[in-house]
Amino acid sequence: MILNTELEHKGNLVPARIVSYRKNVDSLFFTCANNVVLQLTVRRDSVLRFRYSTSGNFEPDFSYAISKYASRGYNQLDVVEEKETYKVTTKKLICHISKADLRVAIFDSADNSVLCEDELGFHWEESYQFGGDIVKMSKSSHDGESYYGLGDKPVDINLKGKRFENWVTDSYAYTKETDPIYKAIPFYIGLNHKKAYGIFFDNSFRTFFDFCRDRRNVTSFWAQGGEMNYYFIYGPEMSQVVSRYTDLTGKPHQLPPLWALGYHQCKWSYYPEKKVMEVANKFRQLSIPCDAIYLDIDYMDGFRCFTWNKEYFPDPKRMVSELTDIGFKTVAIIDPGIKIDSNNPIFKEGLEKGYFCKRADGPYMKGKVWPGECYFPDFTNPKVREWWAELYKELIEDIGIKGVWNDMNEPAVMDVPGKTFPDDVRHDYDGNACSHRKAHNIYGMQMARATYQGLKKYSYPQRPFVITRAAYSGTQRYTSTWTGDNVATWEHLTIANIQTQRLAMCGFSFVGSDIGGFAEQPTGELYARWIQLGAFHPFFRTHSSGDHGDQEPWSFGKSITKIVKKFIELRYQLLPYMYTAFWRYANEGIPMLKSLVLFDQNDVHTHYRNDEFVVGEKILVCPVTEPNARGRRMYFPYGDWYDYWTHELVEGGQELWVDADLDSMPVFVKAGAIIPKYPIQQFVGEKKIEQLKLDVYFNLGKDDSQLYEDSHDGYDYIKGRYSHRIFTLTGKQNSLTLQQVKTGKHFSSYETMEIKFIGLPFKITSVELNGEAYDHKSNKTNGSSIIFPTDFSDIVITGVPEQKNPS
Ligand code: MIG
């Protein structure tokens, strides 16, 4: 582990024997002879919190990560004192606490199998230099145990055998294995004997995780200060661990406007106005759908936040309204640094009110960023967040900006060691004053939170849209995110795929990468492959640094443009599917992207897979990540899968070659799925949806699919104006039944559904609608789909099984 820094070289200190125990409602306190206290709180039957003090007292309990809406409550809490242990039992877990040394072992109450046990357990070193402790925890690891999670780490999905650090860092052109980078998400999932549990180490100091690297059978984590304070979250399904962690640290506070799930075009930078309009108009000329265009730092006057460069943008309000007229939402960047400039009213106000961060001995925290020398708002002060939120008034209410992009909020500082604030900078930390050592990892999160509050207020009654680069656990409540400054290489396409999956399994599903790569320039082939992957990411944006040529859908010649258009169009068709996945994420904490191990942890083949993932519940994709490929090998999880393009059926549980020329990519749909589709639109809301398409993929047996819709913006859905449809498909050799149950008070704009039946093992002879014969022949489309009224309750299709040719 880390070096011993205290003076007396006491080394690792450990708890002594437990001398007293007391219980206060849901919290149990175990006190040791040397004043170490373990506070064990039962949050839920499956969620336990462990908090340690080395001095007998706890600091005030405060966390930016934990959501105030997190579920609490349990069905059982029994504590039994035995000879050498205390035994705590909930409905799901049994926890042993050893009297001799405070070590913890946690078991599944269903079968008494061990889930997670302390090796040395809690121990610490005194921190001479800063006071307090360097707090440490070590757990035994079993052969065959795997580890996942930790946010945006650009490494293979399975973390076993590696060590990591969490310290939010601006990481231009990071590579595979660069650590740390932009985000600090100290949450991991362990998977052992088909059972998954999670550990969330809620400590915002610099933290470290070692997954059996230092010692083969030990997993440990530690922090440079603060408390040993972690949550144990049981599954046994990995998907349950993820949704419980997401419940604990929070789901997005509202759905995004649907346009935010459309395609976005960005560059550093589009200016002047003429250029912005040219790019936007080109999308419309070429009929390539696009919903948002971004203004990077050059729109500002000398990079001063909340100003405009009037030479480039003489009348921003007019430009934004012209963009609105052609279906574009304008998103603008805002960085944290405020230029030191007494003519700048924001600087003056911040100074007068004492809103800028200061060094330990009193001077302001001065740092160079884009505007030159700057001071930085202390976003950990609630008053500063309020002020910051209000600064957006003009930009949003008056000028009409629809989304805000927060960058450089690690916080990044140029030309200094460490690329950020020095450790001694002071922060309010919502009334728990501290140094930057503690506030660093949450600074960007609190900036994004303040931005979110501003957008929420001034965009009302429309929904806010924010994007941030830096994040700590819980940031998903306020904003979307991207993976930072990647590079236009094939390896980075793989990294983008892994990072987005990893963030999704850490409660942060609204995520995407800079498509095509931020630094350097992609070939047309790489750009096309990247668009294909991005079309399945919740946040779908092309962005590039611009100093290496153009990166728009049409920048790589006609044949590439055609492919890019095809995949952006596919995304627009799948919008109701993606929106439903988002709703499930925001409601139930179900990740929108599921790594194969998350999809089927019982299949050991999935434990080391990186490339394949399931988006939503039913679509399996695997990007092509090599040049000159005409296809690739991929692993199919168990189940039957239809090729999206050919409708050919593939049996899962094996690795197979899949053809995928540059105009295609491996996309498969689970048998039994019902996929809703909208017509292609150039932007969300361009057309009234007159008809919904449902693609029904036949399967023997019973399967459910869902469709969630509402007015796609605003808050009426919270008052019940949504439409939630559950479809149940029952497939037999000679029949198919499709049932629909709808709840919610939203009326769909379409009166009919065009239903396509894929993979029917029979020839249709008759169709019934709600128990009566239905004239399917005259309701047939050219494409062999059948039109039905939207609010059908059941459809029964019968037929004669197709004769198999004797071979
Ligand atoms: O120092 O605003 O990651 O997306 O285009 C670079 C300019 C600052 C870094 C962001 C990138 C953005 C760029 N920014």
mmCIF file of N, CA and C in Angstrom, residues 756-797:
data_model
loop_
_atom_site.group_PDB
_atom_site.id
_atom_site.type_symbol
_atom_site.label_atom_id
_atom_site.label_comp_id
_atom_site.label_asym_id
_atom_site.label_seq_id
_atom_site.Cartn_x
_atom_site.Cartn_y
_atom_site.Cartn_z
ATOM 1 N N LYS A 756 -44.876 -5.327 -37.852
ATOM 2 C CA LYS A 756 -44.150 -6.227 -38.754
ATOM 3 C C LYS A 756 -43.823 -7.494 -37.971
ATOM 4 N N PHE A 757 -44.179 -8.634 -38.516
ATOM 5 C CA PHE A 757 -43.923 -9.903 -37.827
ATOM 6 C C PHE A 757 -42.698 -10.557 -38.446
ATOM 7 N N ILE A 758 -41.682 -10.711 -37.629
ATOM 8 C CA ILE A 758 -40.413 -11.244 -38.127
ATOM 9 C C ILE A 758 -40.193 -12.641 -37.564
ATOM 10 N N GLY A 759 -39.845 -13.556 -38.432
ATOM 11 C CA GLY A 759 -39.499 -14.914 -37.991
ATOM 12 C C GLY A 759 -40.691 -15.808 -37.711
ATOM 13 N N LEU A 760 -41.878 -15.470 -38.231
ATOM 14 C CA LEU A 760 -43.042 -16.345 -38.009
ATOM 15 C C LEU A 760 -42.768 -17.718 -38.603
ATOM 16 N N PRO A 761 -43.005 -18.796 -37.839
ATOM 17 C CA PRO A 761 -42.745 -20.128 -38.381
ATOM 18 C C PRO A 761 -43.946 -20.662 -39.174
ATOM 19 N N PHE A 762 -44.898 -19.788 -39.430
ATOM 20 C CA PHE A 762 -46.099 -20.237 -40.158
ATOM 21 C C PHE A 762 -46.559 -19.169 -41.141
ATOM 22 N N LYS A 763 -47.429 -19.630 -42.045
ATOM 23 C CA LYS A 763 -48.028 -18.698 -43.012
ATOM 24 C C LYS A 763 -49.350 -18.215 -42.429
ATOM 25 N N ILE A 764 -49.565 -16.919 -42.404
ATOM 26 C CA ILE A 764 -50.770 -16.379 -41.756
ATOM 27 C C ILE A 764 -52.024 -16.797 -42.508
ATOM 28 N N THR A 765 -52.975 -17.382 -41.756
ATOM 29 C CA THR A 765 -54.265 -17.683 -42.386
ATOM 30 C C THR A 765 -55.360 -16.758 -41.855
ATOM 31 N N SER A 766 -55.320 -16.484 -40.550
ATOM 32 C CA SER A 766 -56.337 -15.562 -40.043
ATOM 33 C C SER A 766 -55.799 -14.690 -38.923
ATOM 34 N N VAL A 767 -56.460 -13.558 -38.749
ATOM 35 C CA VAL A 767 -56.047 -12.598 -37.722
ATOM 36 C C VAL A 767 -57.271 -12.170 -36.929
ATOM 37 N N GLU A 768 -57.115 -12.109 -35.618
ATOM 38 C CA GLU A 768 -58.196 -11.595 -34.768
ATOM 39 C C GLU A 768 -57.710 -10.357 -34.045
ATOM 40 N N LEU A 769 -58.634 -9.397 -33.929
ATOM 41 C CA LEU A 769 -58.326 -8.187 -33.175
ATOM 42 C C LEU A 769 -59.341 -8.069 -32.052
ATOM 43 N N ASN A 770 -58.881 -8.008 -30.827
ATOM 44 C CA ASN A 770 -59.755 -7.925 -29.644
ATOM 45 C C ASN A 770 -60.886 -8.944 -29.694
ATOM 46 N N GLY A 771 -60.579 -10.160 -30.130
ATOM 47 C CA GLY A 771 -61.570 -11.243 -30.103
ATOM 48 C C GLY A 771 -62.444 -11.352 -31.343
ATOM 49 N N GLU A 772 -62.232 -10.467 -32.316
ATOM 50 C CA GLU A 772 -63.041 -10.569 -33.535
ATOM 51 C C GLU A 772 -62.159 -10.667 -34.760
ATOM 52 N N ALA A 773 -62.725 -11.279 -35.793
ATOM 53 C CA ALA A 773 -61.956 -11.459 -37.023
ATOM 54 C C ALA A 773 -61.505 -10.091 -37.551
ATOM 55 N N TYR A 774 -60.300 -10.033 -38.057
ATOM 56 C CA TYR A 774 -59.744 -8.767 -38.568
ATOM 57 C C TYR A 774 -59.282 -8.978 -40.002
ATOM 58 N N ASP A 775 -59.686 -8.078 -40.828
ATOM 59 C CA ASP A 775 -59.363 -8.199 -42.252
ATOM 60 C C ASP A 775 -57.899 -7.793 -42.483
ATOM 61 N N HIS A 776 -57.026 -8.755 -42.291
ATOM 62 C CA HIS A 776 -55.600 -8.406 -42.372
ATOM 63 C C HIS A 776 -55.152 -8.150 -43.793
ATOM 64 N N LYS A 777 -55.882 -8.718 -44.759
ATOM 65 C CA LYS A 777 -55.419 -8.560 -46.147
ATOM 66 C C LYS A 777 -55.540 -7.113 -46.621
ATOM 67 N N SER A 778 -56.673 -6.514 -46.291
ATOM 68 C CA SER A 778 -56.793 -5.128 -46.765
ATOM 69 C C SER A 778 -56.060 -4.149 -45.865
ATOM 70 N N ASN A 779 -55.546 -4.629 -44.727
ATOM 71 C CA ASN A 779 -54.746 -3.754 -43.862
ATOM 72 C C ASN A 779 -53.257 -4.047 -43.961
ATOM 73 N N LYS A 780 -52.903 -4.698 -45.041
ATOM 74 C CA LYS A 780 -51.511 -5.072 -45.223
ATOM 75 C C LYS A 780 -50.755 -3.957 -45.963
ATOM 76 N N THR A 781 -49.505 -3.733 -45.578
ATOM 77 C CA THR A 781 -48.698 -2.764 -46.329
ATOM 78 C C THR A 781 -47.886 -3.521 -47.369
ATOM 79 N N ASN A 782 -47.221 -2.789 -48.234
ATOM 80 C CA ASN A 782 -46.366 -3.436 -49.255
ATOM 81 C C ASN A 782 -45.294 -4.290 -48.593
ATOM 82 N N GLY A 783 -44.810 -3.754 -47.473
ATOM 83 C CA GLY A 783 -43.702 -4.425 -46.806
ATOM 84 C C GLY A 783 -44.148 -5.590 -45.943
ATOM 85 N N SER A 784 -45.349 -6.108 -46.154
ATOM 86 C CA SER A 784 -45.888 -7.269 -45.436
ATOM 87 C C SER A 784 -46.124 -7.011 -43.951
ATOM 88 N N SER A 785 -46.230 -5.761 -43.565
ATOM 89 C CA SER A 785 -46.664 -5.451 -42.207
ATOM 90 C C SER A 785 -48.180 -5.330 -42.227
ATOM 91 N N ILE A 786 -48.775 -5.344 -41.035
ATOM 92 C CA ILE A 786 -50.229 -5.176 -40.943
ATOM 93 C C ILE A 786 -50.514 -3.968 -40.062
ATOM 94 N N ILE A 787 -51.494 -3.184 -40.490
ATOM 95 C CA ILE A 787 -51.859 -1.982 -39.729
ATOM 96 C C ILE A 787 -52.947 -2.332 -38.713
ATOM 97 N N PHE A 788 -52.742 -1.905 -37.481
ATOM 98 C CA PHE A 788 -53.735 -2.129 -36.422
ATOM 99 C C PHE A 788 -54.041 -0.813 -35.730
ATOM 100 N N PRO A 789 -55.218 -0.736 -35.104
ATOM 101 C CA PRO A 789 -55.482 0.466 -34.303
ATOM 102 C C PRO A 789 -54.541 0.506 -33.104
ATOM 103 N N THR A 790 -54.102 1.694 -32.732
ATOM 104 C CA THR A 790 -53.110 1.864 -31.676
ATOM 105 C C THR A 790 -53.481 1.198 -30.357
ATOM 106 N N ASP A 791 -54.729 1.340 -29.965
ATOM 107 C CA ASP A 791 -55.071 0.867 -28.629
ATOM 108 C C ASP A 791 -55.667 -0.530 -28.601
ATOM 109 N N PHE A 792 -55.133 -1.407 -29.444
ATOM 110 C CA PHE A 792 -55.598 -2.808 -29.420
ATOM 111 C C PHE A 792 -55.305 -3.416 -28.052
ATOM 112 N N SER A 793 -56.125 -4.379 -27.650
ATOM 113 C CA SER A 793 -55.752 -5.082 -26.417
ATOM 114 C C SER A 793 -55.186 -6.460 -26.723
ATOM 115 N N ASP A 794 -55.752 -7.161 -27.719
ATOM 116 C CA ASP A 794 -55.009 -8.329 -28.165
ATOM 117 C C ASP A 794 -55.208 -8.672 -29.628
ATOM 118 N N ILE A 795 -54.143 -9.211 -30.138
ATOM 119 C CA ILE A 795 -54.102 -9.597 -31.542
ATOM 120 C C ILE A 795 -53.701 -11.067 -31.561
ATOM 121 N N VAL A 796 -54.479 -11.885 -32.298
ATOM 122 C CA VAL A 796 -54.094 -13.290 -32.419
ATOM 123 C C VAL A 796 -53.907 -13.597 -33.895
ATOM 124 N N ILE A 797 -52.762 -14.116 -34.200
ATOM 125 C CA ILE A 797 -52.457 -14.465 -35.589
ATOM 126 C C ILE A 797 -52.362 -15.978 -35.648
#
